[in-house]
Coordinates of C-alpha atoms and ligand atoms in Angstrom, one line a residue:
M30 CA 29.5 27.3 30.6
P31 CA 30.8 30.2 28.4
R32 CA 29.7 33.8 28.9
F33 CA 29.6 36.1 25.9
I34 CA 32.5 38.5 26.7
A35 CA 33.1 41.5 24.6
P36 CA 36.6 42.0 23.4
A37 CA 38.5 44.7 25.2
L38 CA 37.6 48.2 24.1
P39 CA 40.2 50.7 23.1
A40 CA 41.3 53.0 26.0
R41 CA 39.2 56.0 25.2
R42 CA 36.1 57.7 26.4
V43 CA 33.1 56.1 24.7
I44 CA 30.9 59.2 24.7
A45 CA 31.0 62.9 24.9
L46 CA 28.1 64.0 26.8
S47 CA 28.1 67.7 26.5
V48 CA 26.7 67.6 22.9
F49 CA 23.3 66.5 24.2
C50 CA 20.7 68.9 25.4
L51 CA 19.4 68.0 28.8
T52 CA 15.8 69.0 28.3
T53 CA 15.1 67.7 24.8
A54 CA 17.0 64.4 24.5
V55 CA 15.0 61.2 24.6
S56 CA 16.1 57.7 25.5
A57 CA 16.1 56.5 21.9
T58 CA 18.5 59.2 21.0
F59 CA 20.8 58.1 23.8
S60 CA 20.5 54.5 22.7
M61 CA 21.6 55.2 19.1
A62 CA 24.2 57.8 20.0
F63 CA 26.0 56.0 22.7
S64 CA 26.0 52.4 21.7
T65 CA 27.3 52.5 18.1
P66 CA 30.9 53.5 18.5
A67 CA 31.6 51.0 21.3
L68 CA 29.7 48.1 19.9
A69 CA 31.3 48.3 16.6
Q70 CA 34.3 46.9 18.3
S71 CA 32.6 43.7 19.2
A72 CA 31.7 41.0 16.7
I73 CA 30.1 38.9 19.3
L74 CA 27.8 41.6 20.6
E75 CA 26.9 42.6 17.0
G76 CA 25.6 39.1 16.5
E77 CA 23.1 39.4 19.3
R78 CA 19.6 40.9 19.2
F79 CA 20.0 43.2 22.2
H80 CA 23.0 45.5 22.8
P81 CA 24.2 47.0 26.1
Q82 CA 25.6 50.4 26.5
V83 CA 29.4 50.3 27.1
G84 CA 31.7 52.4 29.2
E85 CA 35.4 52.3 30.1
H86 CA 35.2 54.1 33.4
A87 CA 31.6 53.9 34.7
M88 CA 28.0 53.1 34.0
V89 CA 24.6 54.5 35.1
A90 CA 21.3 52.8 34.4
T91 CA 18.1 54.6 35.7
S92 CA 14.5 54.7 34.7
H93 CA 14.7 58.3 33.5
Y94 CA 17.1 59.7 30.9
L95 CA 17.4 63.0 32.6
A96 CA 18.5 61.3 35.9
S97 CA 20.9 59.1 33.9
Q98 CA 22.4 62.2 32.2
I99 CA 22.7 64.0 35.5
A100 CA 24.4 61.0 37.2
H101 CA 26.7 60.7 34.2
D102 CA 27.6 64.4 34.4
V103 CA 28.6 63.9 38.1
L104 CA 30.8 60.9 37.2
E105 CA 32.4 62.8 34.3
G106 CA 33.1 65.7 36.6
G107 CA 35.1 63.5 38.9
G108 CA 32.4 62.3 41.3
N109 CA 32.1 58.7 42.4
A110 CA 29.2 56.2 42.0
V111 CA 27.7 57.3 45.4
D112 CA 27.7 61.0 44.4
A113 CA 26.1 60.0 41.1
A114 CA 23.5 57.8 42.9
V115 CA 22.5 60.4 45.4
T116 CA 22.2 63.1 42.7
A117 CA 20.1 60.8 40.5
G118 CA 17.9 59.9 43.5
F119 CA 17.0 63.6 44.1
A120 CA 16.6 64.2 40.3
L121 CA 14.2 61.3 40.0
A122 CA 12.1 62.8 42.7
V123 CA 11.5 65.7 40.3
T124 CA 11.3 63.9 36.9
Q125 CA 9.4 60.8 37.9
P126 CA 7.1 61.8 40.8
R127 CA 5.1 58.6 40.5
S128 CA 7.9 56.7 42.2
G129 CA 11.0 58.8 42.5
N130 CA 10.5 60.6 45.8
I131 CA 11.5 62.5 48.9
G132 CA 8.2 61.5 50.5
G133 CA 8.9 57.7 50.6
G134 CA 11.8 55.4 51.4
G135 CA 14.0 52.6 50.2
F136 CA 17.2 50.7 50.3
M137 CA 20.7 51.3 49.0
L138 CA 23.4 48.7 48.7
I139 CA 26.9 50.0 48.3
S140 CA 29.8 47.8 47.4
D141 CA 33.3 49.1 48.0
E142 CA 35.8 46.7 46.3
K143 CA 38.7 48.4 48.0
S144 CA 37.6 47.5 51.5
D145 CA 35.8 44.4 50.3
K146 CA 32.7 45.6 52.1
V147 CA 29.1 45.7 51.0
I148 CA 26.8 47.7 53.2
A149 CA 23.0 48.2 53.1
I150 CA 21.4 51.6 54.0
D151 CA 17.9 51.0 55.2
Y152 CA 15.9 54.2 54.7
R153 CA 12.5 52.4 54.7
E154 CA 9.6 54.4 56.1
K155 CA 8.5 53.7 59.7
A156 CA 5.0 53.6 61.3
P157 CA 4.2 56.6 63.4
A158 CA 4.4 56.2 67.2
A159 CA 0.6 56.3 67.4
A160 CA 0.1 53.5 64.9
Y161 CA -1.7 50.4 66.2
E162 CA -2.4 46.9 65.0
T163 CA -6.0 47.3 64.1
M164 CA -5.8 50.8 62.5
F165 CA -6.7 49.6 59.1
Q166 CA -9.6 47.4 60.2
N167 CA -13.4 48.2 60.6
E168 CA -15.5 47.5 63.6
Q169 CA -16.0 43.9 62.4
G170 CA -12.3 43.4 62.4
E171 CA -12.1 43.3 58.6
A172 CA -9.2 44.9 56.7
V173 CA -10.3 48.1 54.9
S174 CA -7.8 48.7 52.1
E175 CA -9.0 52.3 51.4
L176 CA -7.6 53.3 54.8
S177 CA -4.2 51.8 54.3
R178 CA -3.8 53.1 50.7
Y179 CA -5.6 56.4 50.2
T180 CA -5.6 58.4 53.4
H181 CA -3.1 60.4 55.4
N182 CA -2.6 57.4 57.7
A183 CA -1.4 55.4 54.7
S184 CA 1.9 57.1 55.0
G185 CA 4.9 55.9 56.9
V186 CA 7.5 58.4 58.1
P187 CA 9.6 59.1 55.0
G188 CA 13.2 58.1 54.9
T189 CA 14.5 59.1 51.5
V190 CA 16.2 62.5 52.4
A191 CA 17.9 61.0 55.5
G192 CA 19.0 57.9 53.6
L193 CA 20.5 59.6 50.6
A194 CA 22.2 62.1 52.8
L195 CA 23.7 59.3 54.9
A196 CA 25.1 57.6 51.8
L197 CA 26.6 60.9 50.6
D198 CA 28.1 61.5 54.0
K199 CA 29.7 58.0 54.3
Y200 CA 30.9 57.5 50.7
G201 CA 30.4 60.6 48.7
T202 CA 32.7 63.5 47.8
L203 CA 30.0 66.0 46.9
T204 CA 28.3 68.3 49.4
L205 CA 24.6 67.9 49.8
P206 CA 23.9 71.3 48.0
Q207 CA 25.9 70.0 45.1
A208 CA 24.0 66.8 45.0
L209 CA 20.7 68.7 45.2
A210 CA 21.5 71.4 42.6
P211 CA 20.4 69.5 39.4
A212 CA 17.1 68.5 41.1
I213 CA 16.4 72.1 42.2
K214 CA 17.2 73.3 38.7
L215 CA 14.8 70.8 37.1
A216 CA 12.0 71.5 39.6
D217 CA 12.5 75.3 39.2
E218 CA 13.0 75.6 35.5
G219 CA 11.0 72.6 34.5
F220 CA 11.6 69.9 32.0
V221 CA 9.9 68.7 28.8
I222 CA 7.2 66.2 29.6
P223 CA 7.7 62.8 28.1
P224 CA 4.6 60.7 27.0
R225 CA 4.9 58.3 30.0
F226 CA 4.6 61.2 32.4
A227 CA 1.6 62.7 30.7
E228 CA -0.2 59.3 30.4
G229 CA 0.4 58.5 34.1
L230 CA -1.2 61.7 35.3
D231 CA -4.1 61.2 32.9
E232 CA -4.7 57.6 34.2
A233 CA -4.4 58.6 37.8
Q234 CA -6.4 61.9 37.6
D235 CA -9.6 60.6 39.4
R236 CA -7.5 59.7 42.4
L237 CA -5.1 62.6 42.4
K238 CA -7.6 65.4 41.8
Q239 CA -9.5 64.5 45.0
W240 CA -6.8 66.5 46.9
D241 CA -6.5 70.2 46.2
S242 CA -2.8 70.2 47.1
T243 CA -2.2 67.4 44.5
R244 CA -4.4 69.0 41.8
K245 CA -2.5 72.3 42.1
V246 CA 0.9 70.6 41.5
F247 CA 0.0 68.0 38.8
Y248 CA -2.8 69.6 36.7
K249 CA -3.3 73.0 35.1
P250 CA -5.2 75.7 37.0
D251 CA -8.4 74.9 35.1
G252 CA -7.9 71.2 35.9
S253 CA -6.8 70.1 32.4
L254 CA -3.9 67.8 31.7
Y255 CA -0.4 68.6 30.9
R256 CA 0.5 67.2 27.5
A257 CA 3.7 65.5 26.3
G258 CA 6.1 68.1 25.0
E259 CA 5.0 70.9 27.3
R260 CA 7.2 72.1 30.1
F261 CA 6.5 71.0 33.7
R262 CA 7.6 73.1 36.7
Q263 CA 7.4 72.4 40.4
P264 CA 8.1 75.6 42.3
D265 CA 7.0 74.3 45.7
L266 CA 9.2 71.2 45.3
A267 CA 12.1 73.4 44.2
A268 CA 11.7 75.5 47.4
T269 CA 11.6 72.4 49.6
L270 CA 14.8 71.0 48.0
K271 CA 16.4 74.4 48.3
R272 CA 15.6 74.5 52.0
I273 CA 17.2 71.0 52.4
A274 CA 20.3 72.2 50.5
D275 CA 20.6 75.3 52.6
K276 CA 19.9 73.8 56.0
G277 CA 20.9 70.2 55.7
P278 CA 18.9 66.9 55.7
R279 CA 17.4 67.5 59.2
E280 CA 15.4 70.4 57.7
F281 CA 13.1 67.8 56.2
Y282 CA 12.6 66.2 59.7
E283 CA 12.8 69.3 62.0
G284 CA 12.5 72.4 59.9
K285 CA 9.8 74.1 57.8
T286 CA 9.3 70.9 55.7
A287 CA 8.5 68.9 58.8
E288 CA 6.1 71.6 59.9
L289 CA 4.3 71.4 56.6
I290 CA 4.0 67.6 56.8
A291 CA 2.8 67.8 60.4
T292 CA 0.2 70.5 59.5
E293 CA -1.0 68.4 56.5
M294 CA -1.4 65.4 58.9
K295 CA -3.2 67.5 61.6
N296 CA -5.6 69.0 59.0
H297 CA -6.7 65.6 57.8
G298 CA -6.6 63.4 60.9
G299 CA -3.3 61.7 60.1
L300 CA -1.4 60.1 63.0
M301 CA 2.1 61.2 62.0
T302 CA 3.4 64.0 64.2
A303 CA 6.4 66.4 64.2
K304 CA 7.9 64.1 66.9
D305 CA 7.7 61.1 64.5
L306 CA 9.6 63.1 61.9
A307 CA 12.2 64.4 64.3
G308 CA 12.8 60.8 65.5
Y309 CA 13.4 59.3 62.1
Q310 CA 16.9 57.9 61.4
P311 CA 18.1 55.6 58.6
T312 CA 20.0 52.4 59.6
I313 CA 23.1 50.7 58.2
R314 CA 22.5 47.0 58.0
E315 CA 24.5 43.9 56.9
P316 CA 23.1 42.8 53.5
V317 CA 22.0 39.2 53.1
H318 CA 24.8 37.1 51.6
G319 CA 24.6 33.9 49.6
T320 CA 26.4 32.2 46.8
Y321 CA 25.2 30.9 43.4
R322 CA 27.5 28.8 41.2
G323 CA 30.6 30.4 42.7
Y324 CA 29.3 34.0 42.6
D325 CA 28.7 36.0 45.8
I326 CA 25.2 37.4 46.0
Y327 CA 24.5 40.5 48.2
A328 CA 21.0 41.7 48.6
M329 CA 18.7 43.6 50.9
S330 CA 18.2 42.3 54.4
P331 CA 14.9 42.7 56.5
P332 CA 12.8 44.8 56.7
S333 CA 12.9 43.8 53.0
S334 CA 12.2 40.2 52.2
G335 CA 14.1 40.6 48.9
G336 CA 17.5 39.4 49.9
A337 CA 16.3 36.4 52.0
H338 CA 14.2 35.1 49.2
I339 CA 16.4 35.8 46.2
V340 CA 19.2 33.8 48.0
Q341 CA 16.7 31.1 49.0
M342 CA 15.4 30.7 45.4
L343 CA 18.9 30.7 44.0
N344 CA 19.9 28.0 46.5
I345 CA 17.0 25.8 45.4
L346 CA 17.7 26.4 41.7
E347 CA 21.5 25.8 42.0
G348 CA 20.6 22.1 42.3
Y349 CA 19.5 22.0 38.6
D350 CA 21.5 22.4 35.4
I351 CA 19.4 25.4 34.4
H352 CA 21.7 26.2 31.4
A353 CA 21.2 22.7 30.0
M354 CA 17.4 22.9 30.7
G355 CA 17.3 26.0 28.6
F356 CA 16.1 29.6 28.9
N357 CA 12.4 29.8 29.5
S358 CA 11.9 26.1 28.6
A359 CA 8.9 24.5 30.3
R360 CA 11.2 22.5 32.5
T361 CA 13.1 25.7 33.6
I362 CA 9.9 27.7 34.2
H363 CA 8.5 24.7 36.2
V364 CA 11.4 24.5 38.6
M365 CA 11.6 28.3 38.9
S366 CA 7.9 28.5 39.7
E367 CA 8.2 25.7 42.3
A368 CA 11.1 27.5 44.0
M369 CA 9.2 30.8 43.9
K370 CA 6.1 29.3 45.5
R371 CA 8.1 27.9 48.4
A372 CA 10.0 31.1 49.0
Y373 CA 6.8 33.3 49.0
A374 CA 5.1 30.9 51.4
D375 CA 8.0 31.4 53.8
R376 CA 7.8 35.1 53.2
A377 CA 4.2 35.2 54.4
E378 CA 5.0 33.3 57.6
Y379 CA 8.4 34.6 58.7
L380 CA 9.3 38.0 57.4
G381 CA 9.0 41.3 59.2
D382 CA 11.2 44.0 60.7
T383 CA 14.0 42.4 62.6
D384 CA 14.1 45.3 65.1
F385 CA 10.7 43.8 66.3
V386 CA 10.6 40.2 65.4
D387 CA 13.0 37.3 65.0
V388 CA 13.3 36.3 61.4
P389 CA 15.0 32.9 60.7
L390 CA 17.3 34.4 58.1
K391 CA 20.1 31.9 58.5
G392 CA 17.7 29.0 58.0
I393 CA 15.9 30.5 55.0
T394 CA 19.1 31.3 53.2
S395 CA 20.9 28.0 54.1
K396 CA 21.9 25.5 51.4
A397 CA 20.7 22.6 53.6
Y398 CA 17.1 24.1 53.8
A399 CA 17.1 24.7 50.0
E400 CA 18.0 21.0 49.6
E401 CA 15.1 20.0 51.7
L402 CA 12.7 22.2 49.7
R403 CA 14.2 21.0 46.4
A404 CA 13.5 17.4 47.4
Q405 CA 9.8 18.3 47.5
I406 CA 9.8 19.4 43.9
D407 CA 8.4 16.9 41.4
L408 CA 10.1 17.5 38.1
D409 CA 6.9 16.5 36.2
H410 CA 4.1 17.9 38.2
A411 CA 3.2 21.2 39.8
T412 CA 2.7 21.3 43.6
P413 CA -0.6 23.0 44.2
S414 CA -0.1 26.1 46.4
K415 CA -2.6 24.8 48.9
E416 CA -0.3 21.9 49.6
I417 CA 2.5 24.3 50.4
A418 CA 0.3 26.4 52.8
A419 CA -3.1 27.8 52.9
G420 CA -4.5 31.3 52.1
H421 CA -7.1 33.4 50.3
P422 CA -5.4 35.9 48.0
L423 CA -6.9 39.0 46.5
P424 CA -4.6 39.8 43.5
Y425 CA -4.2 43.4 42.5
E426 CA -1.4 44.9 40.5
S427 CA 0.7 48.0 40.9
N428 CA 4.0 48.5 39.1
E429 CA 5.7 51.4 40.7
T430 CA 8.9 51.9 42.7
T431 CA 12.0 52.7 40.9
H432 CA 15.5 51.1 40.7
F433 CA 18.8 52.4 39.5
S434 CA 22.3 51.0 39.3
I435 CA 25.6 52.9 39.1
A436 CA 29.2 51.6 39.1
D437 CA 32.6 53.2 38.7
D438 CA 36.2 52.3 38.2
S439 CA 37.2 53.2 41.7
G440 CA 35.5 50.0 42.7
L441 CA 32.2 51.5 44.0
A442 CA 28.9 50.1 42.9
V443 CA 25.5 51.3 44.1
S444 CA 22.2 49.4 43.8
N445 CA 19.3 51.5 44.9
T446 CA 15.5 50.8 45.0
Y447 CA 13.2 53.4 46.5
T448 CA 9.4 54.0 46.3
I449 CA 6.3 55.6 47.6
N450 CA 4.6 52.2 47.0
F451 CA 1.7 52.8 44.5
S452 CA 2.1 54.9 41.5
Y453 CA 1.9 58.4 43.1
G454 CA 1.8 56.8 46.5
S455 CA -1.2 57.8 48.6
G456 CA -2.0 60.5 45.9
I457 CA -1.6 63.2 48.6
V458 CA 0.8 66.1 48.1
V459 CA 2.0 67.9 51.3
D460 CA 0.4 71.3 50.8
G461 CA 3.0 73.9 50.1
A462 CA 5.9 71.4 50.0
G463 CA 5.2 70.0 46.5
F464 CA 5.9 66.3 47.0
L465 CA 3.7 63.2 47.3
L466 CA 3.4 61.1 50.5
N467 CA 3.9 57.4 50.3
N468 CA 1.2 54.8 51.1
E469 CA 3.7 52.3 52.4
M470 CA 1.6 51.4 55.4
D471 CA -0.3 49.1 53.0
D472 CA 2.8 46.9 53.1
F473 CA 2.0 45.9 56.6
S474 CA -0.5 43.1 57.1
A475 CA -3.6 45.2 57.9
K476 CA -4.9 41.9 59.4
P477 CA -2.5 38.9 59.4
G478 CA -3.6 36.4 56.7
T479 CA -5.3 39.1 54.6
P480 CA -3.4 40.0 51.3
N481 CA -2.0 43.4 50.6
A482 CA -2.3 45.3 47.3
Y483 CA 0.1 42.8 45.7
G484 CA -1.9 39.8 46.8
L485 CA 0.9 39.1 49.3
I486 CA -0.2 37.5 52.5
G487 CA 1.5 38.8 55.7
G488 CA 1.7 37.1 59.1
E489 CA 2.0 38.2 62.7
A490 CA 5.6 39.1 62.0
N491 CA 4.4 42.0 59.7
K492 CA 1.5 43.3 61.8
V493 CA 1.3 47.1 62.4
E494 CA 3.3 48.2 65.4
P495 CA 4.4 51.7 66.5
E496 CA 7.7 52.8 64.9
K497 CA 8.1 49.5 63.0
R498 CA 9.2 49.3 59.4
M499 CA 6.8 47.6 57.1
L500 CA 7.9 44.5 55.1
S501 CA 9.2 45.2 51.6
S502 CA 10.0 43.2 48.5
M503 CA 12.7 45.6 47.3
T504 CA 15.8 43.7 46.2
P505 CA 18.7 45.9 45.4
T506 CA 21.4 43.3 44.6
I507 CA 25.1 43.3 43.9
V508 CA 26.8 40.1 42.6
K509 CA 30.6 39.8 43.1
K510 CA 33.0 37.5 41.3
D511 CA 36.4 36.8 42.8
G512 CA 36.0 39.8 45.1
K513 CA 35.1 42.2 42.2
N514 CA 31.8 43.9 41.5
F515 CA 30.2 41.9 38.7
L516 CA 26.5 42.6 38.4
V517 CA 24.4 45.5 39.8
T518 CA 20.7 45.0 39.5
G519 CA 17.2 45.3 41.1
S520 CA 13.7 46.3 40.0
P521 CA 10.4 47.9 40.8
G522 CA 7.2 45.7 40.5
G523 CA 5.7 45.1 44.0
S524 CA 5.7 41.4 44.7
R525 CA 7.4 40.7 41.4
I526 CA 10.6 42.6 42.4
I527 CA 12.3 39.6 43.9
T528 CA 11.5 37.3 40.9
T529 CA 12.5 39.9 38.4
T530 CA 15.8 40.4 40.0
L531 CA 16.3 36.6 40.3
Q532 CA 15.8 36.3 36.5
V533 CA 18.4 39.0 35.7
V534 CA 20.9 37.1 37.8
M535 CA 20.0 33.7 36.2
N536 CA 20.0 35.2 32.7
V537 CA 23.5 36.4 33.2
I538 CA 25.0 33.4 35.2
D539 CA 23.0 30.5 33.8
H540 CA 22.2 31.6 30.3
G541 CA 25.3 33.7 29.5
M542 CA 23.3 36.7 28.3
N543 CA 24.7 40.2 27.9
I544 CA 23.1 42.6 30.3
Q545 CA 20.7 44.2 27.8
S546 CA 19.4 40.7 26.8
A547 CA 19.2 39.7 30.4
V548 CA 17.1 42.7 31.2
S549 CA 14.9 42.6 28.1
A550 CA 14.1 38.8 28.1
P551 CA 10.5 37.8 28.8
R552 CA 9.9 37.1 32.5
I553 CA 7.7 34.9 34.6
H554 CA 6.5 35.2 38.2
D555 CA 4.9 32.9 40.8
Q556 CA 4.2 34.2 44.3
W557 CA 2.5 31.1 45.8
L558 CA -0.8 32.8 46.0
P559 CA -2.7 33.1 43.7
D560 CA -1.7 29.6 42.5
E561 CA -0.6 30.6 39.0
I562 CA 2.5 31.4 36.9
R563 CA 2.3 34.9 35.5
I564 CA 4.1 35.3 32.2
E565 CA 4.9 38.2 30.0
D566 CA 4.4 38.2 26.3
G567 CA 7.1 36.1 24.6
I568 CA 6.6 32.6 26.2
S569 CA 5.6 30.2 23.4
P570 CA 2.2 28.5 23.3
D571 CA 4.0 25.2 23.2
T572 CA 5.8 26.0 26.5
I573 CA 2.5 27.1 28.0
A574 CA 0.8 23.9 27.0
L575 CA 3.6 21.8 28.6
L576 CA 3.4 23.8 31.8
E577 CA -0.4 23.3 31.9
A578 CA 0.1 19.6 31.3
M579 CA 2.3 19.6 34.5
G580 CA -0.7 21.1 36.4
H581 CA 0.3 24.8 36.3
K582 CA -2.2 27.6 35.7
V583 CA -0.6 30.1 33.4
S584 CA -1.8 33.7 33.2
Q585 CA -0.5 36.2 30.7
Q586 CA 0.2 39.6 32.3
E587 CA 1.5 43.0 31.4
A588 CA 5.2 43.7 31.5
M589 CA 6.7 43.0 34.9
G590 CA 9.5 45.1 36.5
A591 CA 12.1 47.5 35.1
A592 CA 15.5 46.2 36.0
Q593 CA 18.0 48.9 35.2
S594 CA 21.2 46.9 35.5
I595 CA 25.0 46.9 35.0
L596 CA 27.4 44.1 34.3
I597 CA 31.2 44.6 34.6
E598 CA 33.1 42.3 32.3
D599 CA 36.3 40.5 33.4
D600 CA 38.4 43.1 31.6
G601 CA 36.8 45.9 33.5
T602 CA 34.4 47.1 30.7
F603 CA 31.2 48.4 32.1
T604 CA 28.0 47.3 30.2
G605 CA 24.6 48.7 31.0
G606 CA 21.1 47.5 30.3
A607 CA 18.2 49.9 30.4
D608 CA 14.9 48.1 30.7
P609 CA 12.7 48.6 27.6
R610 CA 9.6 48.1 29.8
R611 CA 10.0 51.8 30.7
S612 CA 10.0 54.2 27.8
T613 CA 12.2 56.7 29.7
S614 CA 14.9 54.1 30.8
S615 CA 18.4 55.0 29.9
A616 CA 21.8 53.4 30.5
M617 CA 24.9 55.6 29.8
G618 CA 28.6 54.7 30.0
L619 CA 31.7 56.8 30.1
Ligands
LIG21 N1 6.1 49.0 48.4 C1 6.6 47.8 47.8 C2 7.6 47.1 48.5 O1 8.3 47.8 49.3 O2 7.8 46.0 48.3

């Protein structure tokens, strides 16, 4: 099946970055300015509706143009993809505080072509030592979501600072102060507020203004809103980042920042202590590995469920001629939905932190098990979710978390997803430290069998336990072809992260799309419970009618995910797709 490959680009730098002003550029400007010269070389790409950014040496794709530009500057200055990723990670903590963070955690996959190694850095938050199984239940033993989402106990011990510092230490060439410098400058001098930033703070104000420490950071002294176009400064955050730059990453865990977090907890009855912070360490793990139509798939291992289930779904779908069945045809959506349901049912039963529970990872990701599951799929009729397993979902949407992808011509590729869970996490800023705390404890099953904020059911394997990592859906993914980095992708979107990432992989491998088309194309999602296929705008009424005739319930939803992605063509050309579902997304090549 042919892929649309762009002809080789002339050997020259595609863009000259310095002409753009950091604080005033918008993503549309980047898009126009950076795509035109390169794409004019390619008749095939010109014939398509969506056009990727192109680079000869490297590519970055993040959800914020300031972070993309900063990462690009690092690469242009001779830094590698890991230097750029760590610098972007800290920059996003300033420019996109609803999900970029130092008060949360995440996962970073790094592929090093030269050593043929892919490693996974797990910097997921951990439950405090005093956490206990029933901490989010009332006296009747019922789960109380308010407790796991909007209190100081909603926060796991943050991992971001330690995780990013570990990546830099292992693979980077910059010092930590160099990687932090752009973020400190942005926090100190401020940046021009884009509409999405202003709208987010407007929508969340009831929740955020409940906390004095949060109100002081995100709203004007009289409580009014910052407007798009105004400048936004974060002096407390600048001081925190500066302390980390001066004293090293352990400052966050053992220095003044740790003291501020511990005091914040103590003042509000939170369980997290200075000892929890001092004890936090990120972990290097083996990523989950699978294959799909000859490509090697690497994705995040537990405590994320992402890798296990993207490989499981791809294994099931490999048995169908998806290309012949057609992109988003009723038949294709049907088999995708059936594969998704079965994967999410297994997720609920088996997945948890492998430092605490045994997860049958080998079985879940095996081709033989996929064959058994595929045999259950009726090509003409939907399997009701209750026949796959039982449950009582409580669907609720949140769409935060943020993903970025960076790759360079030294053979390094970085796929990073990190989060504070909800938009603005718990909504609680650490007083005097200027950053938001996560509410990741809601990703545990507050009571096994009860759904979390994403309607995901968790089992015993994901119950709250001291110092355990809560189950995640984050799916940073790197696909390799003949030993070379090929596709770098991932997404935010709560429970929809795994299926969003799945569809980017399928759009490229099965449907031959260029990376911008693969990222922009309408998506679907099925998570077993509730028993419905969620679709974005762009699936035809005829297709929906055919799916309904097969027995599916189809529910139209808002845009799902934001899969900032990179595809490296056979000739080494880097192509980048910024997800249009985020107005600030930006891919930039060099
Ligand atoms: N907090 C969302 C996730 O980790 O899946």
